[in-house]
Coordinates of C-alpha atoms in Angstrom, one line a residue:
M1 CA 14.9 -72.1 36.8
R2 CA 14.1 -71.7 33.0
L3 CA 16.3 -72.2 30.1
Y4 CA 15.7 -68.6 29.1
Q5 CA 17.3 -67.7 32.3
L6 CA 20.3 -69.7 31.7
G7 CA 20.9 -69.4 28.3
E8 CA 22.6 -71.6 25.8
F9 CA 26.1 -71.2 27.1
G10 CA 25.3 -71.6 30.7
L11 CA 23.4 -74.6 29.9
I12 CA 26.4 -75.9 28.3
D13 CA 28.8 -75.2 31.4
R14 CA 26.1 -76.8 33.7
L15 CA 25.6 -80.0 31.4
A16 CA 29.4 -80.2 31.5
K17 CA 29.9 -80.2 35.1
L18 CA 27.0 -82.6 35.1
L19 CA 28.8 -85.2 33.1
G20 CA 32.2 -84.9 34.5
K21 CA 35.3 -85.5 32.9
P22 CA 35.7 -87.6 30.0
P23 CA 38.1 -90.7 29.5
K24 CA 41.8 -89.9 29.3
E25 CA 41.5 -90.9 25.4
V26 CA 39.7 -87.6 24.9
R27 CA 42.2 -84.7 24.3
I28 CA 39.3 -82.0 24.0
G29 CA 35.7 -82.5 25.0
I30 CA 33.1 -80.0 25.3
G31 CA 33.6 -76.3 24.8
D32 CA 35.6 -76.3 21.4
D33 CA 34.8 -76.1 17.9
A34 CA 35.6 -80.1 17.9
A35 CA 36.2 -82.9 20.1
A36 CA 39.4 -84.4 19.6
I37 CA 40.0 -87.9 20.5
E38 CA 43.5 -90.0 20.5
L39 CA 43.7 -92.5 18.0
G40 CA 47.4 -93.5 18.2
N41 CA 50.4 -92.8 16.1
Q42 CA 50.0 -89.1 17.2
K43 CA 46.6 -88.9 15.2
L44 CA 43.2 -87.4 16.3
L45 CA 39.8 -88.0 15.5
L46 CA 38.0 -85.0 15.2
V47 CA 34.0 -84.8 15.9
T48 CA 31.7 -82.2 15.5
T49 CA 27.9 -81.7 15.3
D50 CA 25.7 -78.8 14.1
T51 CA 22.1 -78.5 13.9
L52 CA 19.7 -76.3 12.2
V53 CA 16.1 -75.9 12.8
E54 CA 13.6 -74.1 10.7
N55 CA 12.5 -70.3 11.7
I56 CA 15.3 -70.6 14.4
H57 CA 18.7 -70.7 11.9
F58 CA 17.1 -70.3 8.7
K59 CA 13.7 -69.5 6.9
L60 CA 12.7 -71.3 3.8
K61 CA 11.8 -68.0 1.8
E62 CA 15.5 -66.9 2.4
F63 CA 17.2 -70.3 1.2
S64 CA 17.0 -72.9 -1.6
F65 CA 16.9 -76.5 -0.3
F66 CA 20.4 -77.0 -2.1
D67 CA 21.8 -74.1 -0.6
L68 CA 20.5 -74.9 3.0
G69 CA 22.4 -78.3 2.4
S70 CA 25.3 -76.6 1.6
K71 CA 25.2 -74.3 4.4
A72 CA 24.6 -77.0 7.0
L73 CA 27.9 -79.1 5.9
A74 CA 29.7 -76.0 5.6
A75 CA 29.5 -74.9 9.4
N76 CA 30.9 -78.3 10.3
I77 CA 33.6 -78.1 8.1
S78 CA 34.5 -74.7 9.5
D79 CA 34.4 -76.2 12.7
V80 CA 37.1 -78.8 11.8
A81 CA 39.3 -76.6 9.9
A82 CA 39.2 -74.2 12.9
M83 CA 41.0 -77.1 14.8
G84 CA 43.5 -77.7 12.1
G85 CA 42.0 -80.5 10.8
I86 CA 40.5 -82.5 7.5
P87 CA 36.9 -83.4 6.9
Q88 CA 36.4 -87.3 5.9
Y89 CA 33.3 -88.6 6.8
A90 CA 29.5 -87.3 7.7
L91 CA 26.3 -88.5 9.0
V92 CA 23.0 -86.5 8.3
T93 CA 19.7 -86.6 10.1
I94 CA 16.8 -84.7 8.6
G95 CA 13.5 -84.5 10.3
A96 CA 10.7 -83.1 8.2
H97 CA 6.8 -82.8 7.9
K98 CA 5.3 -85.7 5.9
N99 CA 3.8 -83.4 3.4
L100 CA 7.3 -82.0 2.4
R101 CA 7.9 -83.0 -1.4
V102 CA 10.6 -85.6 -1.7
E103 CA 12.0 -83.6 -4.9
K104 CA 13.0 -81.0 -2.3
V105 CA 14.5 -83.4 0.2
E106 CA 16.5 -84.5 -2.8
E107 CA 17.7 -81.0 -3.6
L108 CA 18.4 -80.4 0.1
Y109 CA 20.9 -83.6 -0.4
R110 CA 22.3 -82.6 -3.6
G111 CA 23.4 -79.2 -1.7
I112 CA 25.2 -81.3 1.0
K113 CA 26.8 -84.0 -1.9
Y114 CA 27.8 -80.7 -3.8
L115 CA 29.9 -79.5 -0.9
A116 CA 30.9 -83.1 0.2
K117 CA 32.7 -83.9 -3.0
K118 CA 34.5 -80.4 -3.1
Y119 CA 36.2 -81.4 0.2
K120 CA 36.1 -85.1 -0.3
I121 CA 33.8 -85.9 2.5
A122 CA 31.8 -89.1 2.4
I123 CA 28.5 -89.2 3.6
I124 CA 28.2 -92.6 5.4
G125 CA 25.0 -92.3 7.3
G126 CA 22.3 -90.7 9.5
D127 CA 18.6 -90.7 10.0
T128 CA 15.5 -89.7 8.7
I129 CA 12.6 -88.8 11.0
Q130 CA 9.1 -87.1 10.9
S131 CA 8.8 -83.5 12.4
P132 CA 5.6 -82.2 13.5
K133 CA 6.1 -78.9 11.7
E134 CA 9.6 -77.4 11.0
L135 CA 12.7 -78.6 9.1
I136 CA 15.3 -80.0 11.1
L137 CA 18.7 -80.8 9.9
S138 CA 21.7 -82.1 11.9
I139 CA 25.3 -83.0 10.6
T140 CA 27.6 -85.0 12.6
L141 CA 31.3 -84.5 11.0
L142 CA 34.3 -86.9 11.3
G143 CA 37.9 -85.9 10.7
K144 CA 41.3 -86.1 11.4
V145 CA 44.5 -83.9 12.8
E146 CA 48.1 -84.6 13.3
A147 CA 48.3 -84.1 17.1
K148 CA 51.5 -81.5 16.8
H149 CA 49.2 -79.6 14.6
L150 CA 45.9 -79.6 16.6
L151 CA 44.7 -76.0 17.7
T152 CA 42.1 -75.2 20.0
R153 CA 40.8 -72.0 21.5
A154 CA 42.8 -72.2 24.9
G155 CA 46.1 -71.6 23.8
G156 CA 46.1 -67.6 23.7
R157 CA 48.8 -66.3 25.7
V158 CA 49.6 -62.7 27.1
G159 CA 50.9 -60.5 24.6
D160 CA 50.0 -62.7 21.4
A161 CA 48.6 -60.9 18.4
I162 CA 44.8 -61.5 17.6
L163 CA 44.5 -61.9 13.8
V164 CA 41.8 -62.5 11.3
T165 CA 41.3 -64.0 8.0
G166 CA 39.0 -62.0 5.2
S167 CA 36.4 -59.5 6.1
F168 CA 33.3 -59.7 8.2
G169 CA 29.7 -58.0 8.1
G170 CA 28.9 -58.8 4.5
P171 CA 26.2 -61.9 5.3
A172 CA 24.4 -59.4 7.6
A173 CA 24.5 -56.2 5.5
Q174 CA 23.8 -58.1 2.3
N175 CA 21.7 -61.0 3.4
Y176 CA 23.7 -63.6 1.3
R177 CA 23.9 -66.5 3.8
S178 CA 23.8 -68.9 1.2
K179 CA 27.2 -67.5 -0.3
F180 CA 30.2 -68.4 1.5
K181 CA 33.8 -68.9 1.5
I182 CA 35.2 -71.9 4.1
R183 CA 38.6 -70.9 5.5
W184 CA 40.0 -74.7 5.1
E185 CA 42.9 -73.9 3.4
E186 CA 44.1 -71.2 5.3
A187 CA 43.4 -73.1 8.6
R188 CA 45.6 -76.0 7.3
I189 CA 48.6 -73.5 6.6
I190 CA 48.3 -71.7 10.1
A191 CA 47.8 -75.4 11.8
Q192 CA 51.0 -76.7 10.1
S193 CA 52.9 -73.6 10.8
D194 CA 53.2 -74.0 14.1
L195 CA 53.4 -70.4 14.6
C196 CA 49.8 -70.2 15.9
T197 CA 48.6 -70.4 19.4
S198 CA 44.7 -70.7 19.3
M199 CA 42.0 -70.5 16.6
I200 CA 38.3 -70.3 16.2
D201 CA 35.9 -69.9 13.6
S202 CA 33.9 -66.6 13.3
S203 CA 30.3 -68.3 12.4
D204 CA 28.7 -66.7 15.4
G205 CA 30.2 -63.4 14.6
L206 CA 33.9 -61.6 15.4
A207 CA 32.6 -60.2 18.7
R208 CA 31.5 -63.8 20.0
S209 CA 34.4 -65.6 18.8
V210 CA 37.2 -63.3 20.4
M211 CA 35.0 -63.7 23.5
E212 CA 35.0 -67.6 23.3
L213 CA 38.5 -67.6 22.5
C214 CA 39.4 -65.3 25.5
R215 CA 37.0 -67.6 27.6
A216 CA 38.7 -70.6 26.8
S217 CA 42.3 -68.9 27.1
Q218 CA 41.6 -67.2 30.3
V219 CA 42.6 -64.0 29.0
G220 CA 41.5 -60.5 28.2
A221 CA 42.1 -58.6 24.9
R222 CA 42.5 -55.3 23.1
I223 CA 40.6 -54.7 19.7
W224 CA 41.4 -52.1 17.7
L225 CA 38.1 -50.8 15.8
Q226 CA 39.8 -49.3 13.0
H227 CA 42.0 -52.5 12.0
I228 CA 38.9 -54.7 11.8
P229 CA 38.4 -55.5 8.0
I230 CA 34.8 -54.4 7.6
D231 CA 32.9 -55.5 4.3
P232 CA 32.6 -52.4 2.1
K233 CA 28.5 -52.6 2.5
A234 CA 28.5 -53.3 6.2
T235 CA 28.4 -51.3 9.1
L236 CA 31.0 -51.9 12.2
E237 CA 28.0 -53.4 14.6
Q238 CA 27.3 -55.6 11.3
A239 CA 31.1 -56.8 11.2
L240 CA 31.3 -57.2 15.2
Y241 CA 28.0 -59.2 15.9
G242 CA 26.5 -60.3 12.5
G243 CA 27.9 -63.6 12.2
E244 CA 27.5 -66.1 9.5
E245 CA 30.9 -65.6 8.1
Y246 CA 33.3 -68.5 8.0
E247 CA 36.4 -66.4 8.7
L248 CA 39.3 -67.6 11.3
V249 CA 40.0 -65.8 14.4
F250 CA 43.5 -67.0 15.8
T251 CA 46.5 -65.6 18.0
A252 CA 50.4 -65.6 17.4
P253 CA 53.5 -64.2 19.5
K254 CA 54.0 -61.1 17.9
T255 CA 57.5 -61.9 16.4
K256 CA 55.7 -64.8 14.3
V257 CA 52.9 -62.3 13.0
Q258 CA 54.7 -61.1 9.9
N259 CA 56.0 -64.8 8.9
L260 CA 52.3 -66.2 9.5
K261 CA 50.9 -63.4 7.8
S262 CA 52.9 -63.6 4.5
L263 CA 52.7 -67.7 4.6
V264 CA 48.9 -67.5 4.5
E265 CA 48.4 -64.4 2.1
K266 CA 51.3 -65.7 -0.5
R267 CA 49.6 -69.4 -0.6
T268 CA 46.0 -68.6 -0.3
K269 CA 45.7 -64.8 -1.6
T270 CA 43.4 -64.3 1.4
K271 CA 44.0 -61.1 3.4
V272 CA 45.3 -61.6 6.9
S273 CA 44.6 -58.7 9.2
V274 CA 46.1 -57.9 12.8
V275 CA 43.1 -56.5 14.8
G276 CA 44.1 -56.5 18.5
E277 CA 46.3 -58.1 21.1
I278 CA 45.9 -60.7 24.1
L279 CA 45.8 -59.0 27.6
E280 CA 45.6 -60.3 31.2
N281 CA 42.3 -61.7 31.9
K282 CA 41.8 -59.0 34.7
M283 CA 41.7 -56.6 31.7
G284 CA 38.8 -58.1 30.2
I285 CA 38.1 -57.6 26.5
K286 CA 38.4 -53.8 25.3
L287 CA 37.4 -51.9 21.9
F288 CA 39.5 -49.1 21.2
T289 CA 38.4 -46.2 18.7
P290 CA 40.9 -44.4 16.4
Q291 CA 40.5 -41.4 19.0
G292 CA 41.5 -43.4 21.9
T293 CA 38.0 -44.1 23.4
V294 CA 37.6 -47.1 25.2
L295 CA 34.4 -49.1 24.8
S296 CA 33.3 -52.5 26.4
L297 CA 32.6 -55.5 24.1
K298 CA 28.8 -56.5 23.7
K299 CA 28.2 -60.0 24.0
G300 CA 26.7 -60.3 20.8
G301 CA 26.1 -63.3 18.5
Y302 CA 22.9 -65.3 18.7
E303 CA 22.2 -67.3 21.9
H304 CA 19.6 -69.9 22.1
F305 CA 16.9 -69.7 24.8
K306 CA 17.7 -65.9 25.5

């Protein structure tokens, strides 16, 4: 079998089975935004890694090196935020061709440093290696979260409402992938409210995020297309499948929705929208138009090896 036949997510499932169960102190292992490891005293260590490869994740003509550095760290911060955590320490690995100018590498690290300073993250190490051609940038981020405030993809329950922050489709419509807003403050408020049952970030697109949340929670979903907050310059297709936002997709009991929505909006001024509800797993994931037409959700989002 070739990788293209299995795809990224099929490969992850296969490798998870091969590796077996992690030690008991690992609360959350493969398959969520970050791994969660028990530290004692009801504290958890969060660990996440994201890797960017030139001409796969980005083209240098579309990014400054500064923006590229910021983007790489942003993806990790968003993952830790989606678990309800606080980012603390990062390790940065860069693979570059030997002819790349040193000043470009320094500019990339300035971009990382800029965002790290904003979120009080210490860069504590990493690796520098030679690449045969393309630039490779990989960041591992460590964070922490109180055990009682940990949020995962797996807590959604039948009858829960599906909520989102912000709007969707902007990066795909306007190609401003170097400009982003990380919903870290919103995520902490949601986690500490104890009103939320599951959460994921939307960096792979709204459609993919809903699918992964439903997959982990073993549920289905109904999404109302007219309730999706779409960027004014974006199409519905871009809002569903474009990705590159760092919005939050989360679930909560319907009786708690108004309290949670008001809490986030009052404290952050970020709009929260109810876009759907959780159904039984056998119902699958369905999109409902204003006219009542039922559509199936396409897989959407980028998948490696496909």
